Structures are given as C-alpha cells and as structure tokens.
CSV table of C-alpha atoms in Angstrom, one decimal:
chain,number,residue,atom,x,y,z
Z,1,UNK,CA,-25.6,-12.8,-6.6
Z,2,UNK,CA,-25.4,-15.7,-4.1
Z,3,UNK,CA,-23.5,-17.8,-6.7
Z,4,UNK,CA,-21.3,-14.9,-7.4
Z,5,UNK,CA,-20.3,-14.3,-3.6
Z,6,UNK,CA,-20.1,-18.0,-3.1
Z,7,UNK,CA,-17.4,-18.1,-6.2
Z,8,UNK,CA,-15.5,-15.3,-4.7
Z,9,UNK,CA,-15.3,-16.7,-1.4
Z,10,UNK,CA,-13.8,-19.6,-2.9
Z,11,UNK,CA,-11.3,-17.9,-5.3
Z,12,UNK,CA,-10.6,-15.3,-2.7
Z,13,UNK,CA,-9.8,-18.1,-0.1
Z,14,UNK,CA,-7.1,-19.2,-2.6
Z,15,UNK,CA,-6.0,-15.6,-2.9
Z,16,UNK,CA,-5.1,-16.1,0.9
Z,17,UNK,CA,-3.4,-19.1,-0.3
Z,18,UNK,CA,-0.2,-19.1,1.8
Z,19,UNK,CA,-1.8,-18.7,5.0
Z,20,UNK,CA,-4.5,-21.6,4.8
Z,21,UNK,CA,-1.8,-23.5,2.9
Z,22,UNK,CA,0.7,-23.4,5.6
Z,23,UNK,CA,-2.2,-24.0,8.2
Z,24,UNK,CA,-3.1,-27.1,6.3
Z,25,UNK,CA,0.4,-28.2,5.6
Z,26,UNK,CA,0.6,-28.0,9.4
Z,27,UNK,CA,-2.5,-30.3,10.2
Z,28,UNK,CA,-1.0,-32.8,7.4
Z,29,UNK,CA,2.3,-33.0,8.9
Z,30,UNK,CA,1.0,-33.5,12.5
Z,31,UNK,CA,-1.3,-36.4,11.2
Z,32,UNK,CA,0.7,-37.8,8.6
Z,33,UNK,CA,4.6,-37.2,9.8
Z,34,UNK,CA,7.2,-38.5,6.9
Z,35,UNK,CA,9.7,-41.0,8.2
Z,36,UNK,CA,12.6,-39.1,6.7
Z,37,UNK,CA,12.3,-36.2,9.3
Z,38,UNK,CA,14.6,-36.1,11.9
Z,39,UNK,CA,12.5,-33.3,13.7
Z,40,UNK,CA,9.8,-35.1,15.8
Z,41,UNK,CA,6.8,-33.1,15.2
Z,42,UNK,CA,4.5,-32.1,18.0
Z,43,UNK,CA,1.9,-29.7,18.7
Z,44,UNK,CA,4.7,-27.4,20.5
Z,45,UNK,CA,7.0,-27.3,17.5
Z,46,UNK,CA,4.3,-26.6,14.8
Z,47,UNK,CA,2.9,-23.6,16.9
Z,48,UNK,CA,6.0,-21.9,17.5
Z,49,UNK,CA,4.7,-19.3,15.0
Z,50,UNK,CA,7.5,-16.9,13.9
Z,51,UNK,CA,10.2,-19.4,15.2
Z,52,UNK,CA,9.1,-21.7,12.2
Z,53,UNK,CA,8.0,-19.1,9.4
Z,54,UNK,CA,10.4,-15.8,10.3
Z,55,UNK,CA,9.3,-12.7,8.9
Z,56,UNK,CA,9.2,-12.5,5.2
Z,57,UNK,CA,10.8,-10.0,2.9
Z,58,UNK,CA,9.0,-6.8,1.9
Z,59,UNK,CA,10.1,-4.6,-1.1
Z,60,UNK,CA,10.0,-1.0,0.1
Z,61,UNK,CA,11.2,1.2,-3.0
Z,62,UNK,CA,12.5,0.8,-6.3
Z,63,UNK,CA,15.0,3.5,-7.6
Z,64,UNK,CA,16.0,3.1,-11.6
Z,65,UNK,CA,18.5,5.8,-11.1
Z,66,UNK,CA,20.8,3.5,-9.3
Z,67,UNK,CA,19.1,0.5,-10.6
Z,68,UNK,CA,18.3,-0.8,-7.2
Z,69,UNK,CA,15.3,-2.1,-5.0
Z,70,UNK,CA,15.6,-1.7,-1.2
Z,71,UNK,CA,13.9,-4.3,0.8
Z,72,UNK,CA,13.6,-5.7,4.3
Z,73,UNK,CA,14.4,-9.2,5.1
Z,74,UNK,CA,15.5,-11.7,7.9
Z,75,UNK,CA,18.6,-13.6,6.3
Z,76,UNK,CA,19.8,-14.3,10.0
Z,77,UNK,CA,16.8,-16.2,11.0
Z,78,UNK,CA,16.4,-14.5,14.1
Z,79,UNK,CA,12.9,-12.6,13.6
Z,80,UNK,CA,14.7,-9.3,13.0
Z,81,UNK,CA,14.3,-7.5,9.7
Z,82,UNK,CA,17.2,-5.9,8.0
Z,83,UNK,CA,17.7,-3.4,5.0
Z,84,UNK,CA,19.3,-4.4,1.6
Z,85,UNK,CA,19.5,-3.3,-1.4
Z,86,UNK,CA,19.6,-5.1,-4.7
Z,87,UNK,CA,21.0,-4.1,-8.0
Z,88,UNK,CA,18.6,-5.7,-10.6
Z,89,UNK,CA,21.1,-5.2,-13.6
Z,90,UNK,CA,24.0,-6.7,-11.8
Z,91,UNK,CA,22.2,-9.0,-9.1
Z,92,UNK,CA,24.4,-7.5,-6.4
Z,93,UNK,CA,22.7,-7.6,-2.7
Z,94,UNK,CA,24.0,-5.3,-0.2
Z,95,UNK,CA,23.3,-5.7,3.6
Z,96,UNK,CA,23.4,-2.5,5.5
Z,97,UNK,CA,24.8,-2.5,9.0
Z,98,UNK,CA,22.7,-2.3,12.0
Z,99,UNK,CA,25.6,-0.3,13.9
Z,100,UNK,CA,26.1,3.4,14.0
Z,101,UNK,CA,23.3,6.0,13.2
Z,102,UNK,CA,20.3,4.2,11.5
Z,103,UNK,CA,17.2,6.1,10.5
Z,104,UNK,CA,13.7,4.8,12.0
Z,105,UNK,CA,12.0,5.7,8.9
Z,106,UNK,CA,13.3,6.9,5.3
Z,107,UNK,CA,12.1,7.6,2.0
Z,108,UNK,CA,14.1,7.2,-0.9
Z,109,UNK,CA,13.9,10.4,-3.4
Z,110,UNK,CA,14.1,9.8,-7.0
Z,111,UNK,CA,17.4,11.5,-7.1
Z,112,UNK,CA,19.0,9.3,-4.6
Z,113,UNK,CA,18.7,11.5,-1.7
Z,114,UNK,CA,16.5,10.4,1.2
Z,115,UNK,CA,14.2,12.0,3.9
Z,116,UNK,CA,15.4,10.3,7.1
Z,117,UNK,CA,14.3,10.4,10.8
Z,118,UNK,CA,17.1,10.3,13.0
Z,119,UNK,CA,16.6,10.5,16.8
Z,120,UNK,CA,13.1,11.9,16.0
Z,121,UNK,CA,14.0,14.6,13.9
Z,122,UNK,CA,13.5,15.0,10.0
Z,123,UNK,CA,17.0,15.5,7.8
Z,124,UNK,CA,17.6,15.1,4.1
Z,125,UNK,CA,20.5,12.4,3.6
Z,126,UNK,CA,22.5,13.6,0.4
Z,127,UNK,CA,23.3,10.7,-2.3
Z,128,UNK,CA,22.0,8.1,0.0
Z,129,UNK,CA,21.6,5.5,-2.7
Z,130,UNK,CA,25.5,5.7,-3.5
Z,131,UNK,CA,26.8,6.2,-0.2
Z,132,UNK,CA,24.6,4.1,1.5
Z,133,UNK,CA,25.1,5.9,5.1
Z,134,UNK,CA,22.6,8.0,6.8
Z,135,UNK,CA,23.9,11.5,7.0
Z,136,UNK,CA,22.7,14.9,8.6
Z,137,UNK,CA,23.1,17.0,5.6
Z,138,UNK,CA,19.7,19.3,5.8
Z,139,UNK,CA,18.2,19.6,9.0
Z,140,UNK,CA,14.4,19.9,8.6
Z,141,UNK,CA,13.2,19.9,12.1
Z,142,UNK,CA,14.8,20.4,15.8
Z,143,UNK,CA,12.2,19.9,18.4
Z,144,UNK,CA,11.9,18.2,21.5
Z,145,UNK,CA,9.0,16.0,20.3
Z,146,UNK,CA,9.1,13.2,17.9
Z,147,UNK,CA,8.6,13.3,14.3
Z,148,UNK,CA,7.5,10.3,12.2
Z,149,UNK,CA,5.7,9.2,9.0
Z,150,UNK,CA,7.2,11.4,6.6
Z,151,UNK,CA,5.7,12.0,3.1
Z,152,UNK,CA,7.6,14.0,0.1
Z,153,UNK,CA,6.6,15.8,-3.0
Z,154,UNK,CA,9.1,17.9,-5.2
Z,155,UNK,CA,10.8,19.9,-2.6
Z,156,UNK,CA,8.6,19.8,0.3
Z,157,UNK,CA,8.6,17.2,3.5
Z,158,UNK,CA,5.6,16.7,5.4
Z,159,UNK,CA,5.9,15.0,8.7
Z,160,UNK,CA,3.7,14.2,11.9
Z,161,UNK,CA,4.5,15.3,15.4
Z,162,UNK,CA,1.7,14.4,18.4
Z,163,UNK,CA,-0.7,13.2,15.6
Z,164,UNK,CA,-0.7,16.5,13.7
Z,165,UNK,CA,0.7,17.2,10.2
Z,166,UNK,CA,3.2,19.8,9.5
Z,167,UNK,CA,5.2,21.0,6.0
Z,168,UNK,CA,8.3,22.3,5.5
Z,169,UNK,CA,10.0,23.4,1.8
Z,170,UNK,CA,14.0,22.9,1.6
Z,171,UNK,CA,16.6,23.8,-0.9
Z,172,UNK,CA,20.0,21.9,-1.8
Z,173,UNK,CA,21.6,23.1,1.3
Z,174,UNK,CA,19.1,24.1,3.9
Z,175,UNK,CA,15.6,24.2,5.1
Z,176,UNK,CA,13.8,27.5,2.8
Z,177,UNK,CA,10.5,28.0,4.7
Z,178,UNK,CA,9.1,28.1,8.4
Z,179,UNK,CA,7.3,25.4,9.5
Z,180,UNK,CA,3.5,25.4,8.2
Z,181,UNK,CA,1.0,23.6,10.7
Z,182,UNK,CA,-1.4,21.7,8.3
Z,183,UNK,CA,-3.4,20.1,11.0
Z,184,UNK,CA,-3.5,21.2,14.6
Z,185,UNK,CA,-6.5,19.8,16.1
Z,186,UNK,CA,-5.7,15.9,16.3
Z,187,UNK,CA,-7.4,14.5,19.4
Z,188,UNK,CA,-9.1,11.3,20.9
Z,189,UNK,CA,-12.2,12.6,19.1
Z,190,UNK,CA,-10.7,13.8,15.6
Z,191,UNK,CA,-8.0,12.4,13.2
Z,192,UNK,CA,-6.8,13.4,9.8
Z,193,UNK,CA,-5.6,11.6,6.9
Z,194,UNK,CA,-3.6,12.7,3.7
Z,195,UNK,CA,-5.0,10.6,0.8
Z,196,UNK,CA,-3.3,12.2,-2.1
Z,197,UNK,CA,-1.4,15.4,-3.0
Z,198,UNK,CA,0.0,17.2,-6.2
Z,199,UNK,CA,2.1,20.0,-7.3
Z,200,UNK,CA,0.9,20.1,-11.0
Z,201,UNK,CA,-2.3,22.1,-10.8
Z,202,UNK,CA,-1.3,25.8,-9.3
Z,203,UNK,CA,-3.6,28.4,-11.0
Z,204,UNK,CA,-1.4,31.2,-10.6
Z,205,UNK,CA,2.5,31.4,-9.2
Z,206,UNK,CA,1.9,31.6,-5.6
Z,207,UNK,CA,0.3,28.3,-5.6
Z,208,UNK,CA,2.6,25.6,-4.9
Z,209,UNK,CA,0.7,22.5,-3.6
Z,210,UNK,CA,-2.5,20.8,-3.0
Z,211,UNK,CA,-3.4,18.2,-0.9
Z,212,UNK,CA,-6.8,15.8,-0.4
Z,213,UNK,CA,-7.4,15.5,3.6
Z,214,UNK,CA,-9.9,13.8,5.0
Z,215,UNK,CA,-11.1,14.4,8.9
Z,216,UNK,CA,-12.7,11.6,11.0
Z,217,UNK,CA,-14.7,12.8,13.9
Z,218,UNK,CA,-14.8,9.9,16.1
Z,219,UNK,CA,-17.4,11.7,18.8
Z,220,UNK,CA,-20.5,10.1,17.5
Z,221,UNK,CA,-19.1,6.6,18.3
Z,222,UNK,CA,-20.1,4.8,21.8
Z,223,UNK,CA,-17.8,4.3,24.4
Z,224,UNK,CA,-17.6,0.7,25.6
Z,225,UNK,CA,-16.2,-1.2,28.3
Z,226,UNK,CA,-14.5,-4.4,27.5
Z,227,UNK,CA,-13.4,-6.7,30.4
Z,228,UNK,CA,-10.1,-8.5,30.7
Z,229,UNK,CA,-9.9,-11.7,32.5
Z,230,UNK,CA,-6.3,-12.4,32.0
Z,231,UNK,CA,-5.1,-11.2,35.4
Z,232,UNK,CA,-5.9,-12.2,38.8
Z,233,UNK,CA,-8.7,-9.4,39.1
Z,234,UNK,CA,-10.9,-8.5,36.2
Z,235,UNK,CA,-10.2,-5.1,34.6
Z,236,UNK,CA,-11.7,-3.2,32.1
Z,237,UNK,CA,-10.7,-1.1,28.8
Z,238,UNK,CA,-12.4,1.5,27.1
Z,239,UNK,CA,-12.8,1.4,23.6
Z,240,UNK,CA,-15.1,3.4,21.1
Z,241,UNK,CA,-17.2,1.6,18.4
Z,242,UNK,CA,-19.5,3.2,15.8
Z,243,UNK,CA,-18.9,5.1,12.6
Z,244,UNK,CA,-17.0,8.1,12.5
Z,245,UNK,CA,-18.5,11.5,10.9
Z,246,UNK,CA,-16.2,12.3,8.0
Z,247,UNK,CA,-15.5,15.8,6.2
Z,248,UNK,CA,-13.5,15.8,3.1
Z,249,UNK,CA,-11.3,19.1,2.4
Z,250,UNK,CA,-8.7,20.2,-0.4
Z,251,UNK,CA,-6.1,22.2,0.8
Z,252,UNK,CA,-3.9,24.7,-1.2
Z,253,UNK,CA,-0.5,25.8,0.0
Z,254,UNK,CA,0.6,29.3,-1.3
Z,255,UNK,CA,3.5,31.9,-0.8
Z,256,UNK,CA,3.2,34.4,1.8
Z,257,UNK,CA,6.2,36.4,1.3
Z,258,UNK,CA,10.2,34.8,0.8
Z,259,UNK,CA,10.1,31.9,3.7
Z,260,UNK,CA,6.5,31.7,4.7
Z,261,UNK,CA,3.4,29.6,3.6
Z,262,UNK,CA,-0.2,29.4,4.2
Z,263,UNK,CA,-3.2,27.3,3.5
Z,264,UNK,CA,-6.4,28.0,1.9
Z,265,UNK,CA,-9.0,25.2,2.8
Z,266,UNK,CA,-11.8,24.1,0.6
Z,267,UNK,CA,-14.6,21.6,2.2
Z,268,UNK,CA,-16.5,19.4,-0.1
Z,269,UNK,CA,-19.0,16.7,0.1
Z,270,UNK,CA,-20.7,14.1,-1.8
Z,271,UNK,CA,-23.9,15.3,-3.8
Z,272,UNK,CA,-26.1,12.9,-2.4
Z,273,UNK,CA,-27.6,12.1,1.3
Z,274,UNK,CA,-25.9,8.4,1.6
Z,275,UNK,CA,-22.8,8.1,4.0
Z,276,UNK,CA,-20.0,6.8,2.3
Z,277,UNK,CA,-16.2,5.6,2.7
Z,278,UNK,CA,-13.7,6.8,0.4
Z,279,UNK,CA,-11.7,3.9,-0.6
Z,280,UNK,CA,-9.5,5.5,-3.1
Z,281,UNK,CA,-8.6,9.2,-4.1
Z,282,UNK,CA,-6.3,10.4,-6.7
Z,283,UNK,CA,-5.4,13.7,-8.1
Z,284,UNK,CA,-5.1,13.5,-12.0
Z,285,UNK,CA,-1.8,13.9,-13.8
Z,286,UNK,CA,-2.3,17.3,-14.7
Z,287,UNK,CA,-4.1,17.8,-11.2
Z,288,UNK,CA,-7.0,19.5,-12.5
Z,289,UNK,CA,-9.4,17.1,-10.8
Z,290,UNK,CA,-9.5,14.3,-7.9
Z,291,UNK,CA,-11.1,11.0,-8.7
Z,292,UNK,CA,-13.0,9.3,-5.5
Z,293,UNK,CA,-13.8,5.8,-5.3
Z,294,UNK,CA,-16.6,5.5,-2.6
Z,295,UNK,CA,-18.9,2.9,-1.0
Z,296,UNK,CA,-22.0,3.1,1.4
Z,297,UNK,CA,-21.4,2.3,4.6
Z,298,UNK,CA,-23.4,-1.1,4.5
Z,299,UNK,CA,-21.2,-1.8,1.2
Z,300,UNK,CA,-24.5,-2.4,-1.2
Z,301,UNK,CA,-23.7,0.8,-3.0
Z,302,UNK,CA,-20.6,1.8,-4.8
Z,303,UNK,CA,-19.9,5.0,-6.5
Z,304,UNK,CA,-17.0,7.0,-8.4
Z,305,UNK,CA,-16.9,10.7,-7.9
Z,306,UNK,CA,-14.9,13.4,-9.8
Z,307,UNK,CA,-13.9,16.6,-7.9
Z,308,UNK,CA,-13.2,19.4,-10.3
Z,309,UNK,CA,-10.8,21.8,-8.9
Z,310,UNK,CA,-11.6,25.0,-10.7
Z,311,UNK,CA,-15.3,24.9,-10.1
Z,312,UNK,CA,-15.1,23.0,-6.8
Z,313,UNK,CA,-18.0,20.8,-8.0
Z,314,UNK,CA,-18.5,17.0,-7.4
Z,315,UNK,CA,-19.8,14.7,-10.0
Z,316,UNK,CA,-20.8,11.2,-10.1
Z,317,UNK,CA,-19.5,9.3,-13.0
Z,318,UNK,CA,-20.2,5.5,-12.2
Z,319,UNK,CA,-22.3,3.6,-9.8
Z,320,UNK,CA,-23.2,-0.2,-9.3
Z,321,UNK,CA,-25.0,-1.8,-6.1
Z,322,UNK,CA,-25.1,-5.0,-5.1
Z,323,UNK,CA,-27.8,-6.9,-2.9
Z,324,UNK,CA,-25.0,-8.7,-1.1
Z,325,UNK,CA,-21.7,-6.7,-0.6
Z,326,UNK,CA,-18.9,-5.1,-2.4
Z,327,UNK,CA,-15.5,-6.8,-1.7
Z,328,UNK,CA,-12.4,-4.6,-2.2
Z,329,UNK,CA,-9.2,-6.4,-3.8
Z,330,UNK,CA,-5.8,-4.8,-4.0
Z,331,UNK,CA,-6.5,-2.9,-7.5
Z,332,UNK,CA,-6.2,0.7,-6.8
Z,333,UNK,CA,-8.7,3.1,-8.9
Z,334,UNK,CA,-6.1,5.5,-10.4
Z,335,UNK,CA,-6.0,7.5,-13.6
Z,336,UNK,CA,-4.1,6.1,-16.7
Z,337,UNK,CA,-4.6,9.4,-18.4
Z,338,UNK,CA,-5.5,12.9,-17.6
Z,339,UNK,CA,-9.2,12.0,-18.4
Z,340,UNK,CA,-9.4,8.4,-18.2
Z,341,UNK,CA,-9.1,5.9,-15.1
Z,342,UNK,CA,-9.0,2.2,-14.4
Z,343,UNK,CA,-10.7,0.3,-11.5
Z,344,UNK,CA,-11.7,-3.1,-10.3
Z,345,UNK,CA,-15.4,-4.2,-10.3
Z,346,UNK,CA,-17.5,-7.3,-9.4
Z,347,UNK,CA,-20.1,-6.1,-12.0
Z,348,UNK,CA,-19.5,-9.3,-14.0
Z,349,UNK,CA,-19.9,-11.8,-11.1
Z,350,UNK,CA,-15.7,-11.9,-11.0
Z,351,UNK,CA,-13.4,-9.0,-9.8
Z,352,UNK,CA,-12.1,-7.8,-13.3
Z,353,UNK,CA,-10.3,-4.4,-14.4
Z,354,UNK,CA,-12.1,-2.0,-16.4
Z,355,UNK,CA,-11.7,1.6,-17.6
Z,356,UNK,CA,-13.8,4.8,-17.9
Z,357,UNK,CA,-13.5,8.4,-18.9
Z,358,UNK,CA,-14.0,11.0,-15.9
Z,359,UNK,CA,-17.1,12.3,-18.0
Z,360,UNK,CA,-18.8,8.8,-17.1
Z,361,UNK,CA,-18.6,7.7,-21.0
Z,362,UNK,CA,-16.6,4.8,-22.2
Z,363,UNK,CA,-16.8,2.2,-19.8
Z,364,UNK,CA,-14.7,-0.8,-21.1
Z,365,UNK,CA,-13.4,-4.3,-19.7
Z,366,UNK,CA,-9.7,-4.0,-19.8
Z,367,UNK,CA,-8.7,-7.4,-18.6
Z,368,UNK,CA,-11.0,-10.4,-17.0
Z,369,UNK,CA,-13.3,-13.2,-17.4
Z,370,UNK,CA,-14.6,-15.9,-15.1
Z,371,UNK,CA,-11.9,-15.5,-12.7
Z,372,UNK,CA,-10.7,-13.1,-10.1
Z,373,UNK,CA,-8.1,-10.4,-10.7
Z,374,UNK,CA,-6.1,-10.1,-7.2
Z,375,UNK,CA,-3.7,-7.2,-7.9
Z,376,UNK,CA,-2.6,-5.1,-10.6
Z,377,UNK,CA,0.4,-2.7,-12.0
Z,378,UNK,CA,-0.3,-0.5,-14.6
Z,379,UNK,CA,2.4,0.9,-17.0
Z,380,UNK,CA,1.0,4.1,-18.5
Z,381,UNK,CA,4.0,5.2,-20.3
Z,382,UNK,CA,4.0,2.0,-22.4
Z,383,UNK,CA,0.1,1.0,-22.2
Z,384,UNK,CA,0.6,-1.9,-20.6
Z,385,UNK,CA,-1.2,-3.8,-17.5
Z,386,UNK,CA,0.3,-6.5,-15.3
Z,387,UNK,CA,-2.0,-8.5,-13.2
Z,388,UNK,CA,-2.6,-11.5,-10.9
Z,389,UNK,CA,-5.3,-13.9,-11.6
Z,390,UNK,CA,-6.5,-17.5,-10.7
Z,391,UNK,CA,-7.5,-17.9,-14.8
Z,392,UNK,CA,-6.4,-21.7,-14.8
Z,393,UNK,CA,-7.5,-22.9,-11.3
Z,394,UNK,CA,-9.1,-21.4,-8.4
Z,395,UNK,CA,-6.2,-22.3,-6.2
Z,396,UNK,CA,-3.3,-21.0,-8.4
Z,397,UNK,CA,-2.4,-17.4,-9.5
Z,398,UNK,CA,-0.1,-16.4,-12.0
Z,399,UNK,CA,1.0,-13.0,-13.6
Z,400,UNK,CA,-0.4,-11.9,-16.8
Z,401,UNK,CA,-0.1,-9.0,-19.2
Z,402,UNK,CA,-2.4,-7.1,-21.4
Z,403,UNK,CA,-2.5,-3.6,-22.8
Z,404,UNK,CA,-5.0,-0.8,-21.8
Z,405,UNK,CA,-7.1,-1.4,-24.9
Z,406,UNK,CA,-8.2,-4.8,-23.8
Z,407,UNK,CA,-6.4,-7.0,-26.1
Z,408,UNK,CA,-6.1,-10.8,-25.2
Z,409,UNK,CA,-3.9,-11.2,-22.3
Z,410,UNK,CA,-0.3,-13.2,-22.1
Z,411,UNK,CA,0.6,-15.6,-19.2
Z,412,UNK,CA,4.0,-14.3,-17.8
Z,413,UNK,CA,4.7,-16.8,-15.0
Z,414,UNK,CA,4.4,-20.4,-14.5
Z,415,UNK,CA,5.6,-21.0,-10.9
Z,416,UNK,CA,3.1,-23.0,-8.8
Z,417,UNK,CA,1.6,-21.2,-6.0
Z,418,UNK,CA,0.4,-17.6,-5.1
Z,419,UNK,CA,1.6,-14.1,-6.3
Z,420,UNK,CA,1.4,-10.9,-4.7
Z,421,UNK,CA,2.4,-7.6,-4.0
Z,422,UNK,CA,2.9,-6.6,-7.5
Z,423,UNK,CA,5.5,-3.7,-8.3
Z,424,UNK,CA,6.3,-2.1,-11.4
Z,425,UNK,CA,9.7,-0.5,-11.7
Z,426,UNK,CA,9.2,3.4,-13.0
Z,427,UNK,CA,10.6,2.7,-16.5
Z,428,UNK,CA,8.5,-0.6,-16.8
Z,429,UNK,CA,11.6,-2.8,-17.3
Z,430,UNK,CA,10.9,-4.8,-14.4
Z,431,UNK,CA,7.9,-6.4,-12.3
Z,432,UNK,CA,8.9,-7.1,-8.6
Z,433,UNK,CA,6.4,-9.6,-6.8
Z,434,UNK,CA,6.1,-12.1,-4.0
Z,435,UNK,CA,6.0,-15.8,-4.6
Z,436,UNK,CA,4.8,-18.7,-2.2
Z,437,UNK,CA,3.8,-22.4,-2.1
Z,438,UNK,CA,2.3,-24.9,0.2
Z,439,UNK,CA,6.2,-25.7,1.3
Z,440,UNK,CA,7.7,-22.4,0.7
Z,441,UNK,CA,6.9,-19.0,2.4
Z,442,UNK,CA,6.9,-16.1,0.1
Z,443,UNK,CA,10.2,-14.7,-1.1
Z,444,UNK,CA,10.9,-11.6,-3.6
Z,445,UNK,CA,11.3,-12.3,-7.3
Z,446,UNK,CA,11.7,-10.4,-10.6
Z,447,UNK,CA,10.6,-10.2,-13.9
Z,448,UNK,CA,12.3,-8.9,-16.6
Z,449,UNK,CA,9.7,-7.9,-19.0
Z,450,UNK,CA,11.7,-7.7,-21.9
Z,451,UNK,CA,13.1,-11.3,-21.7
Z,452,UNK,CA,10.3,-12.9,-19.5
Z,453,UNK,CA,12.9,-14.4,-17.2
Z,454,UNK,CA,11.9,-14.6,-13.6
Z,455,UNK,CA,14.2,-14.5,-10.9
Z,456,UNK,CA,14.3,-15.2,-7.2
Z,457,UNK,CA,15.9,-12.0,-5.5
Z,458,UNK,CA,15.4,-13.0,-1.7
Z,459,UNK,CA,16.5,-16.6,0.1
Z,460,UNK,CA,15.5,-16.1,3.8
Z,461,UNK,CA,13.6,-19.2,4.5
Z,462,UNK,CA,14.4,-20.0,8.2
Z,463,UNK,CA,16.1,-23.7,8.4
Z,464,UNK,CA,13.4,-24.6,10.8
Z,465,UNK,CA,11.1,-24.6,8.1
Z,466,UNK,CA,13.1,-25.6,5.3
Z,467,UNK,CA,14.7,-28.5,7.0
Z,468,UNK,CA,11.2,-30.3,7.4
Z,469,UNK,CA,9.7,-32.8,4.9
Z,470,UNK,CA,6.4,-31.1,4.5
Z,471,UNK,CA,3.5,-33.3,3.4
Z,472,UNK,CA,1.5,-31.3,0.8
Z,473,UNK,CA,-2.5,-31.6,1.4
C-alpha cells in the first residue's frame, strides 16, 4: 500500500503538471537564461505572478440549441475576465461588452433563456442566447437585500439571501408562486448545502420537486485565536477549527393552493456509527433513489450507500478500506442508468473507473490499468466514456475513449502536456477541455468526436509570457 501511495504521489504530481512545470521553468530560466531573450531575467520579473501568467480561460456553459459555449477569458491581458461565446459549428467568437447593464451571475437555460442577477435581484432574461443582452423580462425577486448563487430546475429558481435558500416558481410571463423559504436559520454555527435535486419522482400530482440538503453544525468546533504580526501592533483573529456535526435531509416541495408551496422534510442518516463526509450525491434518472459516496473522517474507509425515497431506507452497497488514505480525483460518482453507477476507485493500486449496480452486484472495471485516471466525462446516451490519463508516461496526460462495457480504450489526443476540465456537449458531439504545457499556460480546446479533429478555441496568453524564450527543464 505504501508503494501504491508513492506511485499515486508521483502521478498526481504530474497531474498538477502546469503549476509545477511553470515553477520549474522559472527556476531554469533564472539559472540558464537564453541569449536570444531581450527581457532581462530578474527575480522581480519572474515573480510578477498574474502579470506574467494572466487569468486563464474557464468554460461556463455549453448550449446545444445555439451550438455555443460560453467562457470567461482575458484577451486584453489586463487581469480582467470578459464573457465570450463561441459557435462550435461556425468557429465564430463573440465578446460581450462590459458597458451597459451586466449580470453579476447568470445561468444559461437549455431553451436559450437565462436566470440573471441584476443589481442584486433575480430575473429571467428571455432569449439570451440569440439576443446576447441582459433584459428584465420576468422579475423573480424585489428585495432590499442581495440575492446570489442561483440554481435552476424545470421552472423553479432557487437563490440565496443572507446565507439562506429560497425558491420561486415562474411561467413564461411572470413569477407564479409566492417565495418559499427552504432554509431560514443559516448562522455562524449552522450552514447548509444543496447537493442535488430532481423533479422526476413525484409520488402524487402535488409533489413538484425533491432536494437533497446537508446541514453542517459548526458549534462543536473549537474557537482559536490566530495572531497577526503584519501591522505595527499584534492583532488576533478568531477562527473555528474542528469537525462539523452533519445532518442529511430530503426536502419534498409540494403544492399548497394555487400560488403557494410548502415542504415536507425527511431526515436520514448512515446506517452505522462511523462519521462520514459525503463526497458525491446524485438522484437517479427516474428520481427514485439517491446514491451517496462517503468516506470516514480519517479517510481510511470509503462506502457507497443508496437512499430509497419510497421506503426512506439507507443501504450500503459498496465498501473499501485503506491503511493509508483515500485520495479523491475529479471523477464524480454518477448514474449511468436508473440502476447502475460509475465511480473511481484505487482498489487496484491506481485510480481507475468502475461500475456497479445499485443493489451492490455487478462490480466491473470500465477503464484503467497501471496508470491514474484524473478526470472523466460520461455520455450515457451513446454509452461512451472519455477520460484523461497518464497511460503512456507518468508526466503526460492524454484523452482516451472507451465504452461502458469496458472495451479496450482508444487514444484521442496527442498534444504534449496536460489535459483537464473535461466537459462533454449534451448531444455527445464535442468534448471540451483545457490543454497546457511547460511553456504554454492552459487554453480551451475542442475535440470533434466524429472526426477526431482537435481545435484550439482560445488564445489568451499574455505577451509577457509568450514573448519569453523559456527553457524546458
């Protein structure tokens, strides 16, 4: 097991490839500057931080209706991110203006509308994908406080205010329900997290929505005083450290008359006495159960549980233990059908992908070998799995494809460096990812699945970085 952890440390160090590579490049550049460089290399220059490596692009949404992706990028090299959309059929890129009214947050809906936060209130912006403007077509909130962190499902909008969660339903022209407070007791000692939700399993016509919510009670944590020596006089900041007391709930949102909603709250717990941290939780496609991937607080025991909504019963379906510790990567435990899940496991000594039926049978490796799978994207419609792994060399990650039956994998990319942030378009036609190398900070790329052609979408590397003749260690 020690050998396993050493291998994983090495491969995951390679997984953090760009950050380490860039640090090494700085060191080698400082020690062995190229005679071709006009820029004099000094410690002040190489430690300019974001002035050399400007903010990197991040993909926010993929909208198959408009064939567009939406991402934030810094094409002005000034450290400020702007919103862009990119049509992956035509190759057209559009930059959104930073003048006029701009949403502090937005969620692009599948139909091209958007949920937007404008001056602290929640609105529905109609036809945002085509119009490319923030408009106040449907007002969801009108309060003196600030709303933030919106979530959407069906025609419901969930948002936060002063730490608490609220919900409203809307139709094509207006808000159609009174505001429902889901959580109203957020405080310094209590915090909440919505981990997943579904509108599939209803039970009866009055049942509209279900949410899996976790409450963290921080009162058992110790309050510590941390001295701050940076000012003329020493000051002390109060912080809390320890393990929160966790409680799990399933909320059912129901009708209560024409425009009112109410909740039925069911508390449940894991069936043994261990204290767990829930890493992933997801409702099944039909909404009849929740899969819960959890590990003990000492990270030596990992278990997967199923919560059955009809019976309100929690059942253990998988477990593994390790005398060292479990190391999470970025492969989410998720459903591939209503009765089968896919998840990552180091049970072989390397982080690979496996599948399992929710009754605890049918354990099978889907992808893997003597290498680490860092991230994956699952196409349940076409039965495909795309993943990044260092199968060739510990220090290089490429993208591979296999199917859910565990057939031999096919390598899809060959560019040197590291790949991360895999995101599949809903129709399964495009795979978007971030690519980097020693001498190249990450940019967004797109892989056309049918043709196998990879295209670089963004080009936002600062001239302060690209103008250097970096030495590769």
